mmCIF file of C-alpha atoms in Angstrom:
data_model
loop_
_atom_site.group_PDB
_atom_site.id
_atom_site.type_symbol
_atom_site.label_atom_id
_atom_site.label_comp_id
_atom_site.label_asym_id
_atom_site.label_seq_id
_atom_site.Cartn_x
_atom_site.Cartn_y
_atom_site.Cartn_z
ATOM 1 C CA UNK A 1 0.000 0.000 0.000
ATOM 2 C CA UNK A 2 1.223 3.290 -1.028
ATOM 3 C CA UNK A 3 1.967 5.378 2.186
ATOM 4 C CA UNK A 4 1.188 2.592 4.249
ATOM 5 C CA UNK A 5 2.957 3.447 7.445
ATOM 6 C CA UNK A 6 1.814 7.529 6.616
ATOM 7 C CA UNK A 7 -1.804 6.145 7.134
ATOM 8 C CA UNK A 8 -0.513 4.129 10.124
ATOM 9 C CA UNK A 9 1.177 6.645 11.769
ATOM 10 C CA UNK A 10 -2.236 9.373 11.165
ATOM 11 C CA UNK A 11 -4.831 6.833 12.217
ATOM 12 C CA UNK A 12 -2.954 5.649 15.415
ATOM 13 C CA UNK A 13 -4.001 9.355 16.570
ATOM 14 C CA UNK A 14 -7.362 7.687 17.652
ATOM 15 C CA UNK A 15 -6.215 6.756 20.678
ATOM 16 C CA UNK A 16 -5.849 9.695 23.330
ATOM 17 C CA UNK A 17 -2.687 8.192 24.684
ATOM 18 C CA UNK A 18 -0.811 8.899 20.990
ATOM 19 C CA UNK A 19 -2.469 12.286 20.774
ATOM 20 C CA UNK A 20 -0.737 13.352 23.573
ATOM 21 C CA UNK A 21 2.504 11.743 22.434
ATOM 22 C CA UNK A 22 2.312 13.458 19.348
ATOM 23 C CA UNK A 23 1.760 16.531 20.744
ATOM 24 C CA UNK A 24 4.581 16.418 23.525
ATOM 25 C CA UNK A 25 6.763 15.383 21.213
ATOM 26 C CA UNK A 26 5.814 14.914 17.246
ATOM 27 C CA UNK A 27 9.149 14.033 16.331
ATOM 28 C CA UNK A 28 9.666 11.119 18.749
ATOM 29 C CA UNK A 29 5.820 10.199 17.764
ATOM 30 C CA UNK A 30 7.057 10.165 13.836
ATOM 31 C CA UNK A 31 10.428 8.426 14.610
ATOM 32 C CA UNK A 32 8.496 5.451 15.735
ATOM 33 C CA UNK A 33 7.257 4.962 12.351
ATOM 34 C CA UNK A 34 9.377 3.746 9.137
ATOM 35 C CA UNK A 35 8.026 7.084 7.595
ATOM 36 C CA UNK A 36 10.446 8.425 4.598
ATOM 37 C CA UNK A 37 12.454 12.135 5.542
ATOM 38 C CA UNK A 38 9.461 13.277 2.647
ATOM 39 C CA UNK A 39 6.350 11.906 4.666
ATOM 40 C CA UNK A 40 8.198 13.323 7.988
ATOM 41 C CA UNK A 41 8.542 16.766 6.340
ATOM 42 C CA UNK A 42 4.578 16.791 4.811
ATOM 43 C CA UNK A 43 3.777 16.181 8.164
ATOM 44 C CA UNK A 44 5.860 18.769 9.632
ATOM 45 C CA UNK A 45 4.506 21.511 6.553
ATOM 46 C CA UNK A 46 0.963 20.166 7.057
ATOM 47 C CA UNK A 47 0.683 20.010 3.720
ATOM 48 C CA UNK A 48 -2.654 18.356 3.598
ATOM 49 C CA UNK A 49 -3.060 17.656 -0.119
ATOM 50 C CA UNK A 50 0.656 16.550 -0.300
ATOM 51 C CA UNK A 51 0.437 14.117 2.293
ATOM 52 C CA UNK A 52 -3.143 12.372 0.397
ATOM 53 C CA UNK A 53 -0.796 12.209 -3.092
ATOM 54 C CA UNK A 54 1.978 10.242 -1.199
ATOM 55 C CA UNK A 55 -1.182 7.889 -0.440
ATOM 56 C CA UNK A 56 -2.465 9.061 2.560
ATOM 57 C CA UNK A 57 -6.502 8.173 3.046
ATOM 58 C CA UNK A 58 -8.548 11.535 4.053
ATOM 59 C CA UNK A 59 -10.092 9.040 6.880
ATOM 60 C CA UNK A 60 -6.645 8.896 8.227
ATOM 61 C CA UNK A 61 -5.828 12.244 7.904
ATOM 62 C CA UNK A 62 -8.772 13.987 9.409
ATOM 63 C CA UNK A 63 -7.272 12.436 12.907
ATOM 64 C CA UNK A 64 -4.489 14.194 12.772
ATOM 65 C CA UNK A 65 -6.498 17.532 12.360
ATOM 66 C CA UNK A 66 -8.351 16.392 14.802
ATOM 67 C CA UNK A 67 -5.109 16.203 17.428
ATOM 68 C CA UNK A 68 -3.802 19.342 16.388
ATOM 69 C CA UNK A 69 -6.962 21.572 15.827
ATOM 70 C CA UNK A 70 -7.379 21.761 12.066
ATOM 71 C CA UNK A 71 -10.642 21.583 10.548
ATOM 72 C CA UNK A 72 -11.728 19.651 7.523
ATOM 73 C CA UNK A 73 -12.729 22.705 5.940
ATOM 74 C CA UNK A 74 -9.257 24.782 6.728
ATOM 75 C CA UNK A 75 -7.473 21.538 5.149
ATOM 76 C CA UNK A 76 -9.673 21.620 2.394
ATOM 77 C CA UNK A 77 -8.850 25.394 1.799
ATOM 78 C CA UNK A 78 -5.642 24.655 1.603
ATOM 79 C CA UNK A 79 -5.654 21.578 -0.694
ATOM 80 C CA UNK A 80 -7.495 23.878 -2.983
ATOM 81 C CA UNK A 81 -5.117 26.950 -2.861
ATOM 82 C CA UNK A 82 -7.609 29.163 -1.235
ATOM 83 C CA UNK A 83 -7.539 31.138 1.884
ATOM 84 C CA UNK A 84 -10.640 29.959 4.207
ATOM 85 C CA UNK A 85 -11.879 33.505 2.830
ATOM 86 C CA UNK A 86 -11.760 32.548 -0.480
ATOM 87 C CA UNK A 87 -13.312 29.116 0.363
ATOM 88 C CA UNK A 88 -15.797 30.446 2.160
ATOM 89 C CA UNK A 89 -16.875 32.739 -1.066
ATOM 90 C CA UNK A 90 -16.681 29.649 -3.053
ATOM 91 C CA UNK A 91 -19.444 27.602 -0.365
ATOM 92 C CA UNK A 92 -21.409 30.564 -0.610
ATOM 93 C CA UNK A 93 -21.864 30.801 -4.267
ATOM 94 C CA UNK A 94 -22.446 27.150 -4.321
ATOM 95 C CA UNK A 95 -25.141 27.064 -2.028
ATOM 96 C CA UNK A 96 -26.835 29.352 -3.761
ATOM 97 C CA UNK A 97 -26.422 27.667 -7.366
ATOM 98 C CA UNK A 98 -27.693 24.605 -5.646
ATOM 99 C CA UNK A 99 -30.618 25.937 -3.530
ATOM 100 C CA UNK A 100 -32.801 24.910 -6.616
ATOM 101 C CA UNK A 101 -32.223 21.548 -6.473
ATOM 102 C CA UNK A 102 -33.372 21.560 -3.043
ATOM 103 C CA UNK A 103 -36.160 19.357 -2.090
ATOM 104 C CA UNK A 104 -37.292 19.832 1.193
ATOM 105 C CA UNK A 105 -40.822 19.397 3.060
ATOM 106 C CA UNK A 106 -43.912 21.753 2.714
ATOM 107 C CA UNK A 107 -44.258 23.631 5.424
ATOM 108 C CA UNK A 108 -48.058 24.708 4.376
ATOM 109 C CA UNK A 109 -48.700 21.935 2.913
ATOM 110 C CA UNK A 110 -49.331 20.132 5.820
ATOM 111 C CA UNK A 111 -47.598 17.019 4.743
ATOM 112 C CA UNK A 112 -48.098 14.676 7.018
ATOM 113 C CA UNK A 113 -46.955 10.628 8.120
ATOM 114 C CA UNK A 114 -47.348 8.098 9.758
ATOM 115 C CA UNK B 1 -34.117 19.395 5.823
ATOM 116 C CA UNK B 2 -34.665 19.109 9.843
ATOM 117 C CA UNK B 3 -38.288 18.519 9.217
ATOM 118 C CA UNK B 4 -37.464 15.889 6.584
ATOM 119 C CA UNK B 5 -35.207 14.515 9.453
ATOM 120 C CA UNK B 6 -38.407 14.704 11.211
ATOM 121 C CA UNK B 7 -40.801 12.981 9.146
ATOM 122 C CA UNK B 8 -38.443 10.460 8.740
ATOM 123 C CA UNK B 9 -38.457 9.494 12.477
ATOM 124 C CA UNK B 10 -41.749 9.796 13.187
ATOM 125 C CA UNK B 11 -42.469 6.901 10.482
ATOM 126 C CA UNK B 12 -39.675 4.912 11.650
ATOM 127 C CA UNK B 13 -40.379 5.041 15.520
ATOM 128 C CA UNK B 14 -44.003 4.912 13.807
ATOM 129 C CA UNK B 15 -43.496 1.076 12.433
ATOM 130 C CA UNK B 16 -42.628 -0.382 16.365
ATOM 131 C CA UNK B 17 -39.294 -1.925 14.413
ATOM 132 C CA UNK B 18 -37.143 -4.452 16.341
ATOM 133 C CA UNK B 19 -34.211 -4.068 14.235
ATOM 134 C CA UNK B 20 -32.570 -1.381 11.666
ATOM 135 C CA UNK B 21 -30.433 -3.799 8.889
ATOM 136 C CA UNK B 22 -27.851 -0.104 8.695
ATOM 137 C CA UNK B 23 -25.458 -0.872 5.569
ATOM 138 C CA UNK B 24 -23.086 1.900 6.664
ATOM 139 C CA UNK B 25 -18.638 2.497 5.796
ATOM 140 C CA UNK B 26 -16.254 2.205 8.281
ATOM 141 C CA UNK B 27 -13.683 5.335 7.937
ATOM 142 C CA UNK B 28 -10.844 3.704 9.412
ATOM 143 C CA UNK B 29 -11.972 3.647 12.771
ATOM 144 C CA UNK B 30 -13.537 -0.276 13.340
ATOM 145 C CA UNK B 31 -11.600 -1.921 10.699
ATOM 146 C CA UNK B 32 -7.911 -0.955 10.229
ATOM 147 C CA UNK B 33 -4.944 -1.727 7.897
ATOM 148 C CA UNK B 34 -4.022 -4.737 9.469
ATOM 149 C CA UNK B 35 -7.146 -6.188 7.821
ATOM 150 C CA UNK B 36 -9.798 -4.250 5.920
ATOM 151 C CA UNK B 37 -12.861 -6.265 5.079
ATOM 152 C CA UNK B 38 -14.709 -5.602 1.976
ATOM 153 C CA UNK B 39 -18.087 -6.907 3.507
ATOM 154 C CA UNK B 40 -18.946 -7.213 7.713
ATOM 155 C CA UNK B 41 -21.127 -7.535 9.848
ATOM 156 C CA UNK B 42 -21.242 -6.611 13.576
ATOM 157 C CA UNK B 43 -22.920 -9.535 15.608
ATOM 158 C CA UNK B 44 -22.282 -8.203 19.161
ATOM 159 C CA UNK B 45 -25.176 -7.100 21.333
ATOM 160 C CA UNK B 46 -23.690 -3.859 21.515
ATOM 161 C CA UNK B 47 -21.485 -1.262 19.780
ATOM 162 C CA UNK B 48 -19.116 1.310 21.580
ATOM 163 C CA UNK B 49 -18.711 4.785 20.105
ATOM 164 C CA UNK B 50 -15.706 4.966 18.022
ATOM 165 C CA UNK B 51 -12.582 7.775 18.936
ATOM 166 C CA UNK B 52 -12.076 9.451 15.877
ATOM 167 C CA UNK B 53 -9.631 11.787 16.813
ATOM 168 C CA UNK B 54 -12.091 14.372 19.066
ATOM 169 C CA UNK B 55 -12.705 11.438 21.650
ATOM 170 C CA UNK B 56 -15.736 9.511 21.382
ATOM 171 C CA UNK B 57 -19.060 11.345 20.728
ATOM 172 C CA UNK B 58 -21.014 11.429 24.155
ATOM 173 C CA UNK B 59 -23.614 8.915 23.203
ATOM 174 C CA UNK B 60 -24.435 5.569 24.979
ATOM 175 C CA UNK B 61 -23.141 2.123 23.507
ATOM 176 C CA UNK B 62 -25.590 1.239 20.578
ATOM 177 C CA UNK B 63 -27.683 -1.413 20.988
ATOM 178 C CA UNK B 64 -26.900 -4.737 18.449
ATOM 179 C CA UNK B 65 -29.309 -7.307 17.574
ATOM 180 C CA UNK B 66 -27.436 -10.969 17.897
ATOM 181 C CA UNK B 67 -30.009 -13.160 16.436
ATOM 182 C CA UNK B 68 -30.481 -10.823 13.966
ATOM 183 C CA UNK B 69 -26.829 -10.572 12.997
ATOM 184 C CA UNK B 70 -25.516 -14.069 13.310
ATOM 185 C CA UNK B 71 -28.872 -15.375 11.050
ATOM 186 C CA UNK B 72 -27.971 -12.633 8.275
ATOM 187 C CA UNK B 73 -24.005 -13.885 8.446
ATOM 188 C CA UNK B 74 -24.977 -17.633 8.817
ATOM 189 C CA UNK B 75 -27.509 -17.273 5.449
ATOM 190 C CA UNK B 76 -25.295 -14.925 3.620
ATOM 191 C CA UNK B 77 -21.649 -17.118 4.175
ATOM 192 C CA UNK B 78 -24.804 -19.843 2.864
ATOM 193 C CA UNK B 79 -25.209 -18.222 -0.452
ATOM 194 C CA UNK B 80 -22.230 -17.218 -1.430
ATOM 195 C CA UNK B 81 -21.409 -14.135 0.012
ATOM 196 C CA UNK B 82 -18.405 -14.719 2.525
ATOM 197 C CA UNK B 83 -18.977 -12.011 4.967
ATOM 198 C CA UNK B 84 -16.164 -11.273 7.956
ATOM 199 C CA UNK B 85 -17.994 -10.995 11.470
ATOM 200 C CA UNK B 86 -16.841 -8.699 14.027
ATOM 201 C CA UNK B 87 -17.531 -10.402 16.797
ATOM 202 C CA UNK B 88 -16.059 -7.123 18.928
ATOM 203 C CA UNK B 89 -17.189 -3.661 16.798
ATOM 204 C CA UNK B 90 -16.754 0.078 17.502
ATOM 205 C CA UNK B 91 -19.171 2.507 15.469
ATOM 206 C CA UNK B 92 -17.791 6.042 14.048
ATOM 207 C CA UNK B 93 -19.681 8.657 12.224
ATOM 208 C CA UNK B 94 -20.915 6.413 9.140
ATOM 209 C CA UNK B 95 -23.834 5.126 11.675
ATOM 210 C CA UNK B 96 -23.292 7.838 14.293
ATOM 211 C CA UNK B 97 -24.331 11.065 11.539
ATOM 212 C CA UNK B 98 -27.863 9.391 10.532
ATOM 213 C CA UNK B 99 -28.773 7.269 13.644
ATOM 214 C CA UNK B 100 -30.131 10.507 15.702
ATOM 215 C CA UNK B 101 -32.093 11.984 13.023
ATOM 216 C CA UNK B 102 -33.759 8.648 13.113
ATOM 217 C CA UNK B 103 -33.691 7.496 15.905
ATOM 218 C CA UNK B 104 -34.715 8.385 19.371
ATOM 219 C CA UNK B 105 -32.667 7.364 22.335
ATOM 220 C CA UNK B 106 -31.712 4.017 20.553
ATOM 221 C CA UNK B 107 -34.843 2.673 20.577
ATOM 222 C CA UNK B 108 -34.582 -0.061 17.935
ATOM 223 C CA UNK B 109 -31.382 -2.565 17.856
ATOM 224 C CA UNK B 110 -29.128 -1.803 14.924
ATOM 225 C CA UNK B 111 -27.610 -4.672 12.796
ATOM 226 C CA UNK B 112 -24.092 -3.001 11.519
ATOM 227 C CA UNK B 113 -23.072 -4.179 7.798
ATOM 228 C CA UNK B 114 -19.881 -2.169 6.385
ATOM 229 C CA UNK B 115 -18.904 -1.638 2.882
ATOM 230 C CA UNK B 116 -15.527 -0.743 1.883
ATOM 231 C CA UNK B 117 -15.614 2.276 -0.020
ATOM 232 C CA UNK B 118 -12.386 3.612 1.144
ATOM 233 C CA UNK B 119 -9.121 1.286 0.538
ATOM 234 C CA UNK B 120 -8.487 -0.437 -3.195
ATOM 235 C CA UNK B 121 -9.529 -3.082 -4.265
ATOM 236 C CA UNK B 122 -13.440 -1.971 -3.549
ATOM 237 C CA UNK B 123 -16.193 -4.003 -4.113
ATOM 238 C CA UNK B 124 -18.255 -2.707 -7.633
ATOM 239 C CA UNK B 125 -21.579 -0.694 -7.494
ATOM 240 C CA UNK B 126 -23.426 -4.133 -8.741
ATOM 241 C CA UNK B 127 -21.891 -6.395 -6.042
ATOM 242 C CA UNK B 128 -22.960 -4.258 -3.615
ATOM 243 C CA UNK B 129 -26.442 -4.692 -5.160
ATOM 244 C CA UNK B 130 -25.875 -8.758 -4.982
ATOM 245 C CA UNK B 131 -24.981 -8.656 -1.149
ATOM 246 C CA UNK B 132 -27.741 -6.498 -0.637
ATOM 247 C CA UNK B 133 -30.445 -8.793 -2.472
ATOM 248 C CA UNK B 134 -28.532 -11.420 0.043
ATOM 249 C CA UNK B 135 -28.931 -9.663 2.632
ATOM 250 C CA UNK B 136 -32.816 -9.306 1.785
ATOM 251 C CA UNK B 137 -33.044 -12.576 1.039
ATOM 252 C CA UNK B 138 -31.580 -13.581 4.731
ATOM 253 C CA UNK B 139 -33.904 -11.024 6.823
ATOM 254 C CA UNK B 140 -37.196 -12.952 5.149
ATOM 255 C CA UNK B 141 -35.726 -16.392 6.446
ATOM 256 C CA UNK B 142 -35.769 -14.463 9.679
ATOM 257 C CA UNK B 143 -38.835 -15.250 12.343
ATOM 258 C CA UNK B 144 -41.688 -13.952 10.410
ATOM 259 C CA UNK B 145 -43.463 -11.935 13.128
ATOM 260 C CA UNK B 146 -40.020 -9.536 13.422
ATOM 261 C CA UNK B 147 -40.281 -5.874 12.258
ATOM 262 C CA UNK B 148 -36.671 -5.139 9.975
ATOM 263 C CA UNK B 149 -35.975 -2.021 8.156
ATOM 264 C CA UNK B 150 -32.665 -1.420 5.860
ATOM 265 C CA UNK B 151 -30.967 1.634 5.916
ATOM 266 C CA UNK B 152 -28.394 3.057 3.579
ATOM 267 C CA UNK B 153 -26.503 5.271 5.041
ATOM 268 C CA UNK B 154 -23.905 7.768 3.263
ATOM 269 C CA UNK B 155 -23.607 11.309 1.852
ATOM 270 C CA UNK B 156 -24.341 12.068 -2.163
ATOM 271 C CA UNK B 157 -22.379 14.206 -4.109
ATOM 272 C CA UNK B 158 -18.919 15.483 -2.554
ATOM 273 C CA UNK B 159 -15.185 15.888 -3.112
ATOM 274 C CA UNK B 160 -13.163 16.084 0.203
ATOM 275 C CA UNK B 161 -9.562 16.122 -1.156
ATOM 276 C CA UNK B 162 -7.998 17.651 -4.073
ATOM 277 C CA UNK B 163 -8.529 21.011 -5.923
ATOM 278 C CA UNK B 164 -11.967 20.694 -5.748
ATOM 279 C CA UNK B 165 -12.636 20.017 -2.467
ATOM 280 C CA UNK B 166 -16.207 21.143 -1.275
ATOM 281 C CA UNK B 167 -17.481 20.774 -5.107
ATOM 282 C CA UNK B 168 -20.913 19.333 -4.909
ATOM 283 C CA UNK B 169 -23.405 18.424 -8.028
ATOM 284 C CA UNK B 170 -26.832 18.616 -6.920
ATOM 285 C CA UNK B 171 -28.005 17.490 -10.561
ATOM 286 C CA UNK B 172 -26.548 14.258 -10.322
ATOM 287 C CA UNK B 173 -27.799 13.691 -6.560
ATOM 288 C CA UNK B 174 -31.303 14.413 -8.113
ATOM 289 C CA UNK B 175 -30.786 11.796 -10.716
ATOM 290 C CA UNK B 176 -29.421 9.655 -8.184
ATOM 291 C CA UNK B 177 -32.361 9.466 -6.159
ATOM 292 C CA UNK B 178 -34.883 9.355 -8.560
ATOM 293 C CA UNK B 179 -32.897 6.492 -10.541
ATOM 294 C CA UNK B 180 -32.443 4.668 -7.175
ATOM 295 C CA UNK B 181 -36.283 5.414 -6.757
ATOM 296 C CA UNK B 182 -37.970 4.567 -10.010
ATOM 297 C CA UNK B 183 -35.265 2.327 -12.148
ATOM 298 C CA UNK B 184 -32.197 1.021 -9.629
ATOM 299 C CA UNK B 185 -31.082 -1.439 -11.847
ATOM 300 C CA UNK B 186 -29.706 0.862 -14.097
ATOM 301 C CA UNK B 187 -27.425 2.235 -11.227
ATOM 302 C CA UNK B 188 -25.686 -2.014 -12.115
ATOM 303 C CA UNK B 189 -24.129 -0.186 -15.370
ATOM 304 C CA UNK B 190 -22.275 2.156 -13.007
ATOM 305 C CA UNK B 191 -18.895 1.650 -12.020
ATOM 306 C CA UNK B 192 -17.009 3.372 -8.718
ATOM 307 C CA UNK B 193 -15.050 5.378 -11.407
ATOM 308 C CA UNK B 194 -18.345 6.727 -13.118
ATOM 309 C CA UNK B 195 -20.090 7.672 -9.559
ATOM 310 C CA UNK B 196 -16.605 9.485 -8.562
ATOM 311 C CA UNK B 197 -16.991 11.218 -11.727
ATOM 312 C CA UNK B 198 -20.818 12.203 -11.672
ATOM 313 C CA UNK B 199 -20.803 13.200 -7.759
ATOM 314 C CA UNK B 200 -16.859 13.742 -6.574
ATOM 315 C CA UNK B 201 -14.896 10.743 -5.248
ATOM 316 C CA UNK B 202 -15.805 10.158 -1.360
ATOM 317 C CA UNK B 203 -19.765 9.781 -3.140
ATOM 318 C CA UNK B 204 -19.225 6.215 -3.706
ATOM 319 C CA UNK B 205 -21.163 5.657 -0.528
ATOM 320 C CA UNK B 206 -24.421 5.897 -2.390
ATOM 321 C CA UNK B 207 -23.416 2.117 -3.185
ATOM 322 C CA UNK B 208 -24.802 1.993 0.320
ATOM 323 C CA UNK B 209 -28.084 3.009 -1.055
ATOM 324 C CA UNK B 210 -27.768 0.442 -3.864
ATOM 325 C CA UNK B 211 -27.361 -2.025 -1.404
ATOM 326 C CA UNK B 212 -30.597 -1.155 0.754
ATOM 327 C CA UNK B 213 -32.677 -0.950 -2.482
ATOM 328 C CA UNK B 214 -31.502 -4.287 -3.815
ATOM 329 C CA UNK B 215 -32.772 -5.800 -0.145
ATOM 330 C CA UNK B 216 -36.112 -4.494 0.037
ATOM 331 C CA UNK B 217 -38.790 -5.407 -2.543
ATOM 332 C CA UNK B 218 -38.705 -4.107 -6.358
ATOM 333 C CA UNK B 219 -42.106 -2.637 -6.114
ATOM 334 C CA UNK B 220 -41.669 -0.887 -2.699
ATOM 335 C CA UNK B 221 -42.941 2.783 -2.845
ATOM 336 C CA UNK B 222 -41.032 5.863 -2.450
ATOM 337 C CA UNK B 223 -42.941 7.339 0.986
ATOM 338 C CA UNK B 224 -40.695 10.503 1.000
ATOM 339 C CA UNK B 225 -37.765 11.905 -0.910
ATOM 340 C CA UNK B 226 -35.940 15.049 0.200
ATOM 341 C CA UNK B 227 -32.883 16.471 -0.601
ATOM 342 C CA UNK B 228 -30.862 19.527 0.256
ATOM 343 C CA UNK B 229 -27.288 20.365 -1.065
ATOM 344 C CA UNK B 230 -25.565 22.306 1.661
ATOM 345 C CA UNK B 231 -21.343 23.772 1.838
ATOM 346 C CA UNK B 232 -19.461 20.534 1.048
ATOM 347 C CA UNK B 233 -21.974 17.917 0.491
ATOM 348 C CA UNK B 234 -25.241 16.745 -0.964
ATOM 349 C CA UNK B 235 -27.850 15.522 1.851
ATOM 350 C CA UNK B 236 -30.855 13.439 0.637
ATOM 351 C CA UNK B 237 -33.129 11.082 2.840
ATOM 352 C CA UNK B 238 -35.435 9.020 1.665
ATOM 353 C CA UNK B 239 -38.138 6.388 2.562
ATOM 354 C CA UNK B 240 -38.914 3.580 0.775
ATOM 355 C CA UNK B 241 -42.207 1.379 2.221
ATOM 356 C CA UNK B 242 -42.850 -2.137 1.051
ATOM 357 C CA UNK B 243 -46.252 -2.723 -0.703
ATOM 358 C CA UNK B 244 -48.716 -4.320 1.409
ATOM 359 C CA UNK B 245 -49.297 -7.908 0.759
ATOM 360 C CA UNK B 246 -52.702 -9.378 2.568
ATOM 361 C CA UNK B 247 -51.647 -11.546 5.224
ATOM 362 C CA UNK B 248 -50.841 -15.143 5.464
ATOM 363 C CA UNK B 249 -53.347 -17.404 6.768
#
């Protein structure tokens, strides 16, 4: 598996006791991993979107934004060269395109079950 | 969409159920790379909440339904479809997200069945229909007098890595549903490639749906079908209701 131990070493943050270890001390937490100098230093840069190309699952990942306080939506920013600003624009636009499709219960109608 | 989530429970409380079949994904939190199933099914009589990083959501242990479980993997292994059990199971977000909006203090025993939609090789959109026909097939040879609904649990359109992350296509999630609604064997034609392509890669859960469609009757009736697209992902619930049959004698 491609980034095998990169997954390995992200999804082991489930477990409180390696949250705080990585925390302390993320070096020490990395060196006990057979992670290359390259996954190390993705790590280090949080480079979100570098660490999924070297085969990183965002499943895995997500736990280590989770340990140090990075959102899904910050990462995502970032994977997509935005600012959250500029991401934020983006959502907003979107939603609005989309609110058409929308198909949500009447209200008045007095649609009712069971 | 939280009065959708609100219909929706009031039918399902509604129906006195003893069991929810949930085809759900594990996102690395159950299942790990040691050995990732492509197919399982949680037999315990109950499931801890998963850590996913945050600590465990505060909710209680979630019921399981042994007989249940242990009849479905006993009929499905049967058939043909060689399911791994987890005897021992943790649940994470892909049950925890839908359950409350369901569900009301865990009132109905949940039968966990994961699909891999995360780690290569994944199982195809129309094998996921096969083990869900299966799965069907197994909750009929079940006692008769039992009350069993399916769920398919997982998000429609969205992208959450890459250069577009956040990019959501509401027209396909509209297909989607009315495809899955009104002609679901077409969805067999689709491949994982095509749905990653139509709704953004992490949508391959809708195989989920595929699978909850192919267990339920052909000529069940759509009772509701909502949808709302929302920041990074498309949101639809729906509720499918088996046509009534008169009784046995």
């Amino acid at each position: 598996m491609k980034g095998l131990w990169l997954n390995q070493a992200l999804n082991d943050l489930r477990h409180a006791t390696n949250r705080e270890a990585y925390l302390e001390d993320c070096e020490a937490y990395l060196n006990r991993y057979p992670l290359t100098d390259v996954e190390k230093q993705l790590i280090r840069d949080g480079d979100w979107g570098g660490i999924i190309d070297a085969g990183a699952s965002v499943y895995t990942l997500t736990k280590i934004g989770a340990t140090i306080g990075v959102s899904l939506l910050e990462m995502g920013a970032q994977m997509r060269g935005q600012s959250m600003e500029e991401f934020n624009d983006f959502l907003r636009d979107q939603n609005q395109r989309a609110t058409s499709f929308a198909l949500v219960p009447d209200r008045n109608g007095g649609r009712s079950c069971g | 969409m939280f009065d959708a989530f609100d219909e929706a429970k009031r039918w399902l409380l509604s129906l006195d159920l003893d069991a929810l079949v949930c085809v759900y994904n594990d996102h690395v939190d159950q299942y790990s790379l040691e050995s990732w199933p492509q197919f399982a099914i949680g037999v315990g009589d109950q499931f801890d909440i998963a850590d996913e990083g945050w600590a465990p959501r505060p909710f209680p242990a979630v019921p399981g339904h042994p007989p249940l479980a242990s009849h479905i993997a006993e009929q499905l292994v049967a058939s043909g479809v060689d399911i791994a059990v987890s005897y021992r199971q943790v649940v994470d977000h892909g049950i925890l997200s839908p359950l409350p909006v369901i569900d009301e203090n865990w009132a109905v025993p949940v039968v966990p069945i994961a699909v891999n939609v995360v780690f290569d090789p994944r199982p195809s959109p129309s094998r996921c229909w096969q083990v869900g026909q299966a799965i069907g097939t197994a909750i009929h040879s079940f006692d008769a007098g039992a009350r069993i609904a399916v769920i398919g649990t997982g998000g429609l359109s969205h992208q959450i890595t890459g250069p577009n992350f956040g990019q959501i296509c509401p027209e396909w999630d509209r297909e989607f549903m009315r495809l899955i609604a009104d002609s679901p064997e077409t969805l067999l034609d689709y491949t994982l490639d095509d749905f990653a392509r139509l709704g953004g890669e992490h949508s391959v859960e809708v195989v989920q749906w595929m699978a909850m469609r192919a267990a339920i009757s052909r000529d069940s009736s759509v009772r509701f079908a909502y949808y709302y697209p929302f920041q990074i992902m498309g949101y639809g619930i729906m509720g499918f209701e088996l046509p009534h049959r008169p009784a046995a004698s």
